[in-house]
Amino acid sequence: ETGVTQSPTHLIKTRGQQVTLRCSSQSGHNTVSWYQQALGQGPQFIFQYYREEENGRGNFPPRFSGLQFPNYSSELNVNALELDDSALYLCASSLDRSLSPYGYTFGSGTRLTVV
Amino acid sequence: GIQVEQSPPDLILQEGANSTLRCNFSDSVNNLQWFHQNPWGQLINLFYIPSGTKQNGRLSATTVATERYSLLYISSSQTTDSGVYFCAVGTGNQFYFGTGTSLTVIP
């Protein structure tokens, strides 16, 4: 059983550019949630995808968007990058939107630096 | 949303010492978890503890739901315990995380 994998692990982008981050969910999971973790802070919920549809969104602007594919993997897209978007982006997969600790698994994240 | 506060923000311990990390939350909860963030960034669940007390080896946790706080105890700390510890409240479709306690255990 594979865990949650995220790619790339590190990324440097220029302000104003666009970026796509990828997440492969754990086998058997149909829900993917994305979090942003700024340096020295706790993770903040961006949005959740369940069976290819957005299922809830945190306090993030529309330039943060996502997709979920039929195999339940997911992408996070950020347009018009700003310096404050520099952060660790974490993906978590689960079954049926559950927050149960027995099936909510985080990946190791993508470290995005915007210069 | 739910407010989650953690203290202390930073902690430096000698190997073998004990410590207590605290988490205060602003609303009643039925899903509270403690996580350890490893050096690679991955969040690892330590405890699911919406109320009561649990123990797992050298770690234990207690949540007093009526008073809206939770405590994580680390006994006989080891250098491998270093990292950031987060308390998170789960509600709806998301977790609300505190700002974490950064623990450094020195040999």
Tab-separated table of C-alpha atoms in Angstrom:
chain	number	residue	atom	x	y	z
A	1	GLU	CA	0.000	0.000	0.000
A	2	THR	CA	1.600	3.256	-1.114
A	3	GLY	CA	1.282	6.421	0.926
A	4	VAL	CA	0.637	9.974	-0.229
A	5	THR	CA	3.272	11.277	-2.614
A	6	GLN	CA	3.743	14.886	-3.668
A	7	SER	CA	5.767	16.389	-6.466
A	8	PRO	CA	7.951	18.246	-6.876
A	9	THR	CA	9.579	18.364	-3.440
A	10	HIS	CA	11.026	21.826	-3.973
A	11	LEU	CA	10.229	24.579	-6.442
A	12	ILE	CA	11.392	28.140	-7.041
A	13	LYS	CA	9.160	30.492	-9.040
A	14	THR	CA	9.149	34.172	-9.891
A	15	ARG	CA	6.436	36.549	-8.712
A	16	GLY	CA	3.583	36.665	-11.230
A	17	GLN	CA	4.196	33.161	-12.578
A	18	GLN	CA	1.859	30.198	-12.283
A	19	VAL	CA	2.611	26.888	-10.560
A	20	THR	CA	1.097	23.406	-10.470
A	21	LEU	CA	1.681	21.042	-7.566
A	22	ARG	CA	0.735	17.369	-7.691
A	23	CYS	CA	-0.490	14.829	-5.163
A	24	SER	CA	-1.053	11.101	-5.520
A	25	SER	CA	-3.506	9.857	-2.937
A	26	GLN	CA	-3.075	6.724	-0.884
A	27	SER	CA	-4.516	3.575	-2.430
A	28	GLY	CA	-8.232	3.271	-1.645
A	29	HIS	CA	-8.687	6.953	-0.774
A	30	ASN	CA	-11.113	9.128	-2.745
A	31	THR	CA	-10.654	12.473	-0.977
A	32	VAL	CA	-7.749	14.914	-1.181
A	33	SER	CA	-7.266	18.006	0.988
A	34	TRP	CA	-4.673	20.730	0.482
A	35	TYR	CA	-3.051	22.859	3.182
A	36	GLN	CA	-0.643	25.788	3.091
A	37	GLN	CA	1.973	26.006	5.843
A	38	ALA	CA	3.873	29.276	6.027
A	39	LEU	CA	7.199	29.307	7.846
A	40	GLY	CA	6.687	29.079	11.605
A	41	GLN	CA	2.933	28.586	11.296
A	42	GLY	CA	0.508	25.706	11.421
A	43	PRO	CA	-1.051	24.371	8.218
A	44	GLN	CA	-4.101	26.242	6.875
A	45	PHE	CA	-6.842	24.523	4.915
A	46	ILE	CA	-7.042	25.559	1.252
A	47	PHE	CA	-9.710	23.195	-0.117
A	48	GLN	CA	-10.856	19.617	-0.349
A	49	TYR	CA	-11.741	17.484	-3.366
A	50	TYR	CA	-14.075	14.514	-3.113
A	51	ARG	CA	-14.824	12.370	-6.146
A	52	GLU	CA	-13.525	15.053	-8.506
A	53	GLU	CA	-15.625	17.893	-7.055
A	54	GLU	CA	-14.546	20.696	-4.729
A	55	ASN	CA	-15.999	20.000	-1.298
A	56	GLY	CA	-15.246	23.048	0.801
A	57	ARG	CA	-12.737	25.851	0.667
A	58	GLY	CA	-10.793	27.847	3.223
A	59	ASN	CA	-10.022	31.544	3.161
A	60	PHE	CA	-7.942	31.575	-0.021
A	61	PRO	CA	-8.470	33.728	-3.151
A	62	PRO	CA	-9.717	32.274	-6.461
A	63	ARG	CA	-6.198	32.250	-7.906
A	64	PHE	CA	-5.796	29.067	-5.844
A	65	SER	CA	-7.593	26.367	-7.777
A	66	GLY	CA	-7.542	22.611	-7.940
A	67	LEU	CA	-8.462	19.490	-9.797
A	68	GLN	CA	-9.044	15.892	-8.899
A	69	PHE	CA	-8.708	13.162	-11.499
A	70	PRO	CA	-10.621	9.877	-11.904
A	71	ASN	CA	-7.768	8.014	-10.179
A	72	TYR	CA	-8.235	10.475	-7.247
A	73	SER	CA	-4.867	12.138	-7.660
A	74	SER	CA	-5.012	15.913	-7.441
A	75	GLU	CA	-3.397	19.146	-8.567
A	76	LEU	CA	-3.145	22.498	-6.858
A	77	ASN	CA	-2.718	25.452	-9.194
A	78	VAL	CA	-1.719	28.908	-8.088
A	79	ASN	CA	-1.840	31.816	-10.554
A	80	ALA	CA	-0.185	35.223	-10.325
A	81	LEU	CA	2.221	34.098	-7.611
A	82	GLU	CA	2.948	36.516	-4.788
A	83	LEU	CA	5.886	36.524	-2.386
A	84	ASP	CA	3.519	35.518	0.465
A	85	ASP	CA	2.677	32.312	-1.394
A	86	SER	CA	6.077	30.984	-0.347
A	87	ALA	CA	5.232	28.049	1.908
A	88	LEU	CA	5.134	24.305	2.354
A	89	TYR	CA	2.072	22.904	0.576
A	90	LEU	CA	0.747	19.729	2.129
A	91	CYS	CA	-1.659	17.264	0.643
A	92	ALA	CA	-3.681	14.758	2.679
A	93	SER	CA	-5.784	11.892	1.417
A	94	SER	CA	-8.661	10.145	3.150
A	95	LEU	CA	-11.710	7.998	2.504
A	96	ASP	CA	-15.123	9.621	2.036
A	97	ARG	CA	-14.140	13.047	3.438
A	98	SER	CA	-13.388	11.501	6.803
A	99	LEU	CA	-11.099	13.221	9.305
A	100	SER	CA	-10.545	9.942	11.109
A	101	PRO	CA	-6.950	9.474	12.287
A	102	TYR	CA	-7.136	5.901	11.010
A	103	GLY	CA	-7.248	7.002	7.413
A	104	TYR	CA	-6.168	10.642	7.081
A	105	THR	CA	-2.649	10.590	5.677
A	106	PHE	CA	-0.394	13.526	4.886
A	107	GLY	CA	2.311	13.696	2.269
A	108	SER	CA	5.692	15.308	2.868
A	109	GLY	CA	4.774	18.441	0.987
A	110	THR	CA	6.124	20.703	-1.726
A	111	ARG	CA	8.310	23.588	-0.609
A	112	LEU	CA	7.488	26.573	-2.862
A	113	THR	CA	9.688	29.643	-2.851
A	114	VAL	CA	8.528	32.734	-4.739
A	115	VAL	CA	11.240	35.277	-5.559
B	1	GLY	CA	-13.386	29.143	12.550
B	2	ILE	CA	-12.053	27.464	15.630
B	3	GLN	CA	-9.072	29.107	17.337
B	4	VAL	CA	-6.281	26.785	18.475
B	5	GLU	CA	-3.435	28.075	20.624
B	6	GLN	CA	-0.351	26.148	21.644
B	7	SER	CA	2.295	26.777	24.248
B	8	PRO	CA	5.164	27.067	24.634
B	9	PRO	CA	6.188	28.026	21.083
B	10	ASP	CA	9.714	26.717	21.607
B	11	LEU	CA	11.202	24.214	24.005
B	12	ILE	CA	14.784	23.041	24.477
B	13	LEU	CA	15.359	19.965	26.629
B	14	GLN	CA	18.247	17.878	27.756
B	15	GLU	CA	17.917	14.258	26.727
B	16	GLY	CA	16.059	12.339	29.412
B	17	ALA	CA	13.977	15.277	30.602
B	18	ASN	CA	10.185	15.375	30.637
B	19	SER	CA	7.954	17.999	29.034
B	20	THR	CA	4.342	19.101	28.774
B	21	LEU	CA	2.881	20.790	25.707
B	22	ARG	CA	-0.453	22.571	25.963
B	23	CYS	CA	-3.243	23.214	23.468
B	24	ASN	CA	-6.224	25.493	24.118
B	25	PHE	CA	-9.166	25.549	21.746
B	26	SER	CA	-12.056	27.947	21.422
B	27	ASP	CA	-15.048	25.661	20.914
B	28	SER	CA	-16.345	22.243	21.848
B	29	VAL	CA	-14.799	19.524	19.702
B	30	ASN	CA	-15.307	15.867	18.878
B	31	ASN	CA	-12.086	15.421	16.922
B	32	LEU	CA	-8.792	16.574	18.404
B	33	GLN	CA	-5.482	15.156	17.285
B	34	TRP	CA	-1.828	15.649	18.066
B	35	PHE	CA	0.682	15.488	15.215
B	36	HIS	CA	4.460	15.427	14.978
B	37	GLN	CA	5.997	17.050	11.921
B	38	ASN	CA	9.168	15.247	10.950
B	39	PRO	CA	12.199	16.956	9.365
B	40	TRP	CA	10.882	16.056	5.905
B	41	GLY	CA	7.644	17.948	6.532
B	42	GLN	CA	5.296	15.018	6.911
B	43	LEU	CA	2.667	15.222	9.642
B	44	ILE	CA	2.411	12.009	11.633
B	45	ASN	CA	-0.598	11.399	13.846
B	46	LEU	CA	0.332	10.736	17.477
B	47	PHE	CA	-3.031	10.705	19.212
B	48	TYR	CA	-6.705	11.003	18.447
B	49	ILE	CA	-7.992	12.329	21.748
B	50	PRO	CA	-11.252	14.339	21.817
B	51	SER	CA	-11.505	13.537	25.543
B	52	GLY	CA	-9.841	11.451	28.225
B	53	THR	CA	-6.302	10.136	28.448
B	54	LYS	CA	-4.229	7.896	26.199
B	55	GLN	CA	-0.701	6.588	26.398
B	56	ASN	CA	1.660	5.278	23.765
B	57	GLY	CA	5.094	4.411	25.088
B	58	ARG	CA	6.821	7.523	26.383
B	59	LEU	CA	4.059	9.781	25.101
B	60	SER	CA	0.685	10.387	26.637
B	61	ALA	CA	-2.097	12.881	26.077
B	62	THR	CA	-5.023	14.208	28.044
B	63	THR	CA	-7.949	16.279	26.834
B	64	VAL	CA	-10.368	18.020	29.182
B	65	ALA	CA	-13.104	18.852	26.727
B	66	THR	CA	-15.246	20.792	29.200
B	67	GLU	CA	-12.347	23.162	29.861
B	68	ARG	CA	-11.211	23.215	26.213
B	69	TYR	CA	-7.612	22.179	26.568
B	70	SER	CA	-5.368	19.255	25.781
B	71	LEU	CA	-1.921	18.317	27.051
B	72	LEU	CA	0.783	16.212	25.422
B	73	TYR	CA	3.355	14.691	27.782
B	74	ILE	CA	6.739	13.501	26.620
B	75	SER	CA	8.750	11.547	29.169
B	76	SER	CA	12.435	10.601	29.059
B	77	SER	CA	12.890	12.655	25.894
B	78	GLN	CA	15.231	11.460	23.154
B	79	THR	CA	16.921	13.374	20.360
B	80	THR	CA	14.563	11.678	17.908
B	81	ASP	CA	11.647	13.473	19.606
B	82	SER	CA	12.882	16.767	18.146
B	83	GLY	CA	10.560	18.459	15.694
B	84	VAL	CA	7.368	20.446	15.708
B	85	TYR	CA	4.274	19.230	17.547
B	86	PHE	CA	0.863	20.387	16.397
B	87	CYS	CA	-2.529	20.185	17.976
B	88	ALA	CA	-5.374	20.139	15.452
B	89	VAL	CA	-9.126	20.293	15.800
B	90	GLY	CA	-11.097	18.527	13.105
B	91	THR	CA	-14.533	19.791	12.169
B	92	GLY	CA	-16.536	19.589	8.970
B	93	ASN	CA	-14.050	18.865	6.217
B	94	GLN	CA	-10.914	20.417	7.650
B	95	PHE	CA	-8.429	20.575	10.473
B	96	TYR	CA	-7.684	23.782	12.323
B	97	PHE	CA	-4.072	23.708	13.471
B	98	GLY	CA	-2.303	25.587	16.211
B	99	THR	CA	1.014	27.323	15.544
B	100	GLY	CA	2.922	24.408	17.027
B	101	THR	CA	5.596	23.798	19.636
B	102	SER	CA	9.119	23.424	18.287
B	103	LEU	CA	10.973	20.908	20.450
B	104	THR	CA	14.734	20.490	20.428
B	105	VAL	CA	16.241	17.685	22.491
B	106	ILE	CA	19.974	18.001	23.015
B	107	PRO	CA	22.200	15.068	23.960
